[in-house]
Amino acid sequence: MSDNNELDLFREMMADVSPLEQDQVEITQKYQITETHLARQIAAQTLTESDPEYLSLDNVIMRKPEDIIEFKRDGVQEGVFRKLRLGKYEIQAHLDLHRKTLKQARDEILQFLKQCQRMDIRTVIIIHGKGERSDPPAMMKSHVATWLEQISDIMCFHSALRQHGGNGATYVMLKKSPAKKLDNREKHQKRQR
C-alpha cells in the first residue's frame, strides 16, 4: 500500500468524525503565596548579607502569650535541640526587647546576632516578653519567632526555662561564623598532613 492510498483510506474513515470542542481547564493554585512566604525566601540568607527590610513586619503567625515557641532547622541533631530546650548550654549573650517598637526590635535582633556571630558566640537568649498586655496579645513574641525562622544562620530556638524568663524569652543557637568554619577546616587539614 502506498502512502497516498493510506492517506486516502484514513480520510475516508474519518469523514464523519467531527472535532471535539476544546474544554477550558481552570487552573487553580493549590496554595497562595503571601508576602510572608516571599520575605522568607528572600531573607533566608546569612546574617552577614541580611537586610532588616526582609524580615516582615506584617503577616506573622500570631501566638498566644503562654505558647511555647520552637524551631529546629533540618540537619540539627535532636540531642543538640534537646540540650538547648533544657537550658543546658551556657548563655553567652542576651538581648532585651522590652519597650521596643517592632522596627527597633527587628533592627536590634539582626545587629545583635551579627555581632554574636562575629564574636563566635553561639548560644544567646532573646527576652521579648509574653505580651499579655499588648494589642494584639503576644505581638513581639510572634514577630520574634517568625524572624528567627527567616534567618538561615539560626540553627534552632526554643522558649526558655522559667528561671530564664519562661515563655517571655527564647534560647537561640547560631551557626558557626564563616571565619570559625574556615579555621576549623584549616586545623583539620593540618592534622591530616
GROMACS .gro file of C-alpha atoms in nm:
model
  193
    1MET     CA    1   0.000   0.000   0.000
    2SER     CA    2   0.138   0.337  -0.096
    3ASP     CA    3   0.145   0.647   0.122
    4ASN     CA    4  -0.125   0.816  -0.088
    5ASN     CA    5  -0.357   0.515  -0.054
    6GLU     CA    6  -0.308   0.510   0.323
    7LEU     CA    7  -0.385   0.882   0.345
    8ASP     CA    8  -0.696   0.843   0.129
    9LEU     CA    9  -0.813   0.549   0.339
   10PHE     CA   10  -0.757   0.747   0.659
   11ARG     CA   11  -0.955   1.046   0.524
   12GLU     CA   12  -1.235   0.818   0.414
   13MET     CA   13  -1.255   0.660   0.759
   14MET     CA   14  -1.250   0.996   0.933
   15ALA     CA   15  -1.501   1.169   0.704
   16ASP     CA   16  -1.792   1.155   0.951
   17VAL     CA   17  -1.582   1.247   1.258
   18SER     CA   18  -1.624   1.600   1.390
   19PRO     CA   19  -1.367   1.766   1.616
   20LEU     CA   20  -1.446   1.798   1.985
   21GLU     CA   21  -1.490   2.140   2.136
   22GLN     CA   22  -1.191   2.241   2.344
   23ASP     CA   23  -1.273   2.238   2.713
   24GLN     CA   24  -1.119   2.517   2.913
   25VAL     CA   25  -0.937   2.390   3.218
   26GLU     CA   26  -0.949   2.624   3.513
   27ILE     CA   27  -0.611   2.640   3.676
   28THR     CA   28  -0.632   2.684   4.048
   29GLN     CA   29  -0.337   2.750   4.270
   30LYS     CA   30  -0.300   2.489   4.543
   31TYR     CA   31  -0.159   2.743   4.785
   32GLN     CA   32  -0.142   3.116   4.795
   33ILE     CA   33   0.196   3.281   4.801
   34THR     CA   34   0.187   3.560   5.055
   35GLU     CA   35   0.426   3.842   5.123
   36THR     CA   36   0.550   3.644   5.421
   37HIS     CA   37   0.647   3.349   5.200
   38LEU     CA   38   0.831   3.580   4.965
   39ALA     CA   39   1.002   3.753   5.256
   40ARG     CA   40   1.113   3.418   5.396
   41GLN     CA   41   1.259   3.314   5.062
   42ILE     CA   42   1.445   3.640   5.027
   43ALA     CA   43   1.554   3.656   5.389
   44ALA     CA   44   1.684   3.301   5.402
   45GLN     CA   45   2.033   3.432   5.379
   46THR     CA   46   2.326   3.465   5.610
   47LEU     CA   47   2.340   3.734   5.875
   48THR     CA   48   2.632   3.899   5.701
   49GLU     CA   49   2.417   3.965   5.394
   50SER     CA   50   2.087   4.032   5.569
   51ASP     CA   51   1.884   4.347   5.534
   52PRO     CA   52   1.629   4.414   5.809
   53GLU     CA   53   1.368   4.509   5.549
   54TYR     CA   54   1.341   4.141   5.451
   55LEU     CA   55   1.216   4.047   5.796
   56SER     CA   56   0.846   4.110   5.762
   57LEU     CA   57   0.657   4.338   5.995
   58ASP     CA   58   0.331   4.202   5.852
   59ASN     CA   59   0.180   3.857   5.803
   60VAL     CA   60   0.323   3.674   6.101
   61ILE     CA   61   0.175   3.369   6.266
   62MET     CA   62   0.024   3.506   6.584
   63ARG     CA   63   0.091   3.312   6.900
   64LYS     CA   64  -0.065   3.332   7.244
   65PRO     CA   65   0.126   3.471   7.544
   66GLU     CA   66   0.153   3.125   7.704
   67ASP     CA   67   0.256   2.944   7.383
   68ILE     CA   68   0.594   2.773   7.364
   69ILE     CA   69   0.782   2.871   7.053
   70GLU     CA   70   1.026   2.628   6.898
   71PHE     CA   71   1.206   2.567   6.571
   72LYS     CA   72   1.475   2.327   6.454
   73ARG     CA   73   1.633   2.351   6.112
   74ASP     CA   74   1.685   2.029   5.914
   75GLY     CA   75   2.019   1.872   6.000
   76VAL     CA   76   2.026   1.985   6.364
   77GLN     CA   77   2.075   1.681   6.585
   78GLU     CA   78   1.792   1.600   6.822
   79GLY     CA   79   2.036   1.589   7.114
   80VAL     CA   80   2.157   1.942   7.041
   81PHE     CA   81   1.800   2.069   7.025
   82ARG     CA   82   1.707   1.889   7.348
   83LYS     CA   83   2.008   2.035   7.527
   84LEU     CA   84   1.911   2.387   7.409
   85ARG     CA   85   1.547   2.332   7.512
   86LEU     CA   86   1.655   2.222   7.859
   87GLY     CA   87   1.880   2.527   7.902
   88LYS     CA   88   2.196   2.319   7.933
   89TYR     CA   89   2.411   2.540   7.707
   90GLU     CA   90   2.584   2.837   7.865
   91ILE     CA   91   2.402   3.156   7.766
   92GLN     CA   92   2.680   3.369   7.622
   93ALA     CA   93   2.481   3.686   7.548
   94HIS     CA   94   2.132   3.829   7.589
   95LEU     CA   95   1.912   4.088   7.422
   96ASP     CA   96   1.616   4.252   7.596
   97LEU     CA   97   1.343   4.384   7.363
   98HIS     CA   98   1.112   4.530   7.629
   99ARG     CA   99   0.981   4.877   7.538
  100LYS     CA  100   1.099   4.846   7.176
  101THR     CA  101   0.887   4.902   6.867
  102LEU     CA  102   0.870   4.618   6.615
  103LYS     CA  103   1.102   4.804   6.377
  104GLN     CA  104   1.354   4.874   6.656
  105ALA     CA  105   1.335   4.512   6.771
  106ARG     CA  106   1.389   4.380   6.418
  107ASP     CA  107   1.695   4.601   6.366
  108GLU     CA  108   1.839   4.519   6.710
  109ILE     CA  109   1.795   4.145   6.663
  110LEU     CA  110   1.988   4.149   6.337
  111GLN     CA  111   2.260   4.373   6.477
  112PHE     CA  112   2.286   4.161   6.794
  113LEU     CA  113   2.303   3.830   6.605
  114LYS     CA  114   2.561   3.964   6.358
  115GLN     CA  115   2.779   4.081   6.645
  116CYS     CA  116   2.741   3.747   6.825
  117GLN     CA  117   2.843   3.558   6.514
  118ARG     CA  118   3.147   3.782   6.463
  119MET     CA  119   3.249   3.715   6.824
  120ASP     CA  120   3.187   3.341   6.782
  121ILE     CA  121   2.902   3.347   7.036
  122ARG     CA  122   2.666   3.062   6.957
  123THR     CA  123   2.407   3.041   7.235
  124VAL     CA  124   2.206   3.350   7.325
  125ILE     CA  125   1.876   3.442   7.483
  126ILE     CA  126   1.633   3.699   7.346
  127ILE     CA  127   1.390   3.844   7.601
  128HIS     CA  128   1.074   3.954   7.422
  129GLY     CA  129   0.811   3.923   7.694
  130LYS     CA  130   0.492   3.723   7.682
  131GLY     CA  131   0.288   4.012   7.551
  132GLU     CA  132  -0.010   3.961   7.778
  133ARG     CA  133  -0.092   4.334   7.773
  134SER     CA  134  -0.003   4.408   7.410
  135ASP     CA  135  -0.268   4.459   7.147
  136PRO     CA  136  -0.288   4.207   6.988
  137PRO     CA  137  -0.152   3.975   7.259
  138ALA     CA  138   0.200   3.830   7.212
  139MET     CA  139   0.275   4.065   6.923
  140MET     CA  140   0.652   4.095   6.987
  141LYS     CA  141   0.684   3.725   7.069
  142SER     CA  142   0.509   3.628   6.745
  143HIS     CA  143   0.729   3.856   6.535
  144VAL     CA  144   1.049   3.735   6.701
  145ALA     CA  145   0.959   3.371   6.631
  146THR     CA  146   0.884   3.450   6.267
  147TRP     CA  147   1.205   3.650   6.220
  148LEU     CA  148   1.425   3.385   6.377
  149GLU     CA  149   1.287   3.123   6.137
  150GLN     CA  150   1.368   3.352   5.843
  151ILE     CA  151   1.736   3.391   5.932
  152SER     CA  152   1.929   3.097   5.789
  153ASP     CA  153   2.215   3.136   6.041
  154ILE     CA  154   1.978   3.031   6.320
  155MET     CA  155   2.010   2.658   6.382
  156CYS     CA  156   1.728   2.629   6.634
  157PHE     CA  157   1.540   2.811   6.907
  158HIS     CA  158   1.308   2.728   7.193
  159SER     CA  159   1.118   2.910   7.467
  160ALA     CA  160   1.333   2.946   7.778
  161LEU     CA  161   1.302   2.773   8.112
  162ARG     CA  162   1.115   2.956   8.390
  163GLN     CA  163   1.437   3.074   8.560
  164HIS     CA  164   1.547   3.243   8.234
  165GLY     CA  165   1.215   3.411   8.155
  166GLY     CA  166   0.992   3.121   8.056
  167ASN     CA  167   0.764   3.187   7.760
  168GLY     CA  168   0.874   3.551   7.760
  169ALA     CA  169   1.225   3.461   7.644
  170THR     CA  170   1.379   3.239   7.378
  171TYR     CA  171   1.704   3.043   7.366
  172VAL     CA  172   1.870   3.078   7.025
  173MET     CA  173   2.155   2.875   6.878
  174LEU     CA  174   2.356   3.029   6.595
  175LYS     CA  175   2.559   2.852   6.331
  176LYS     CA  176   2.935   2.886   6.347
  177SER     CA  177   3.064   3.202   6.185
  178PRO     CA  178   3.213   3.159   5.835
  179ALA     CA  179   3.555   3.255   5.979
  180LYS     CA  180   3.528   2.988   6.252
  181LYS     CA  181   3.426   2.725   5.995
  182LEU     CA  182   3.731   2.816   5.786
  183ASP     CA  183   3.955   2.798   6.096
  184ASN     CA  184   3.822   2.453   6.182
  185ARG     CA  185   3.867   2.333   5.824
  186GLU     CA  186   4.229   2.455   5.818
  187LYS     CA  187   4.305   2.290   6.153
  188HIS     CA  188   4.152   1.966   6.029
  189GLN     CA  189   4.362   1.978   5.710
  190LYS     CA  190   4.680   2.037   5.910
  191ARG     CA  191   4.603   1.734   6.126
  192GLN     CA  192   4.553   1.526   5.810
  193ARG     CA  193   4.905   1.605   5.688
   0.00000   0.00000   0.00000
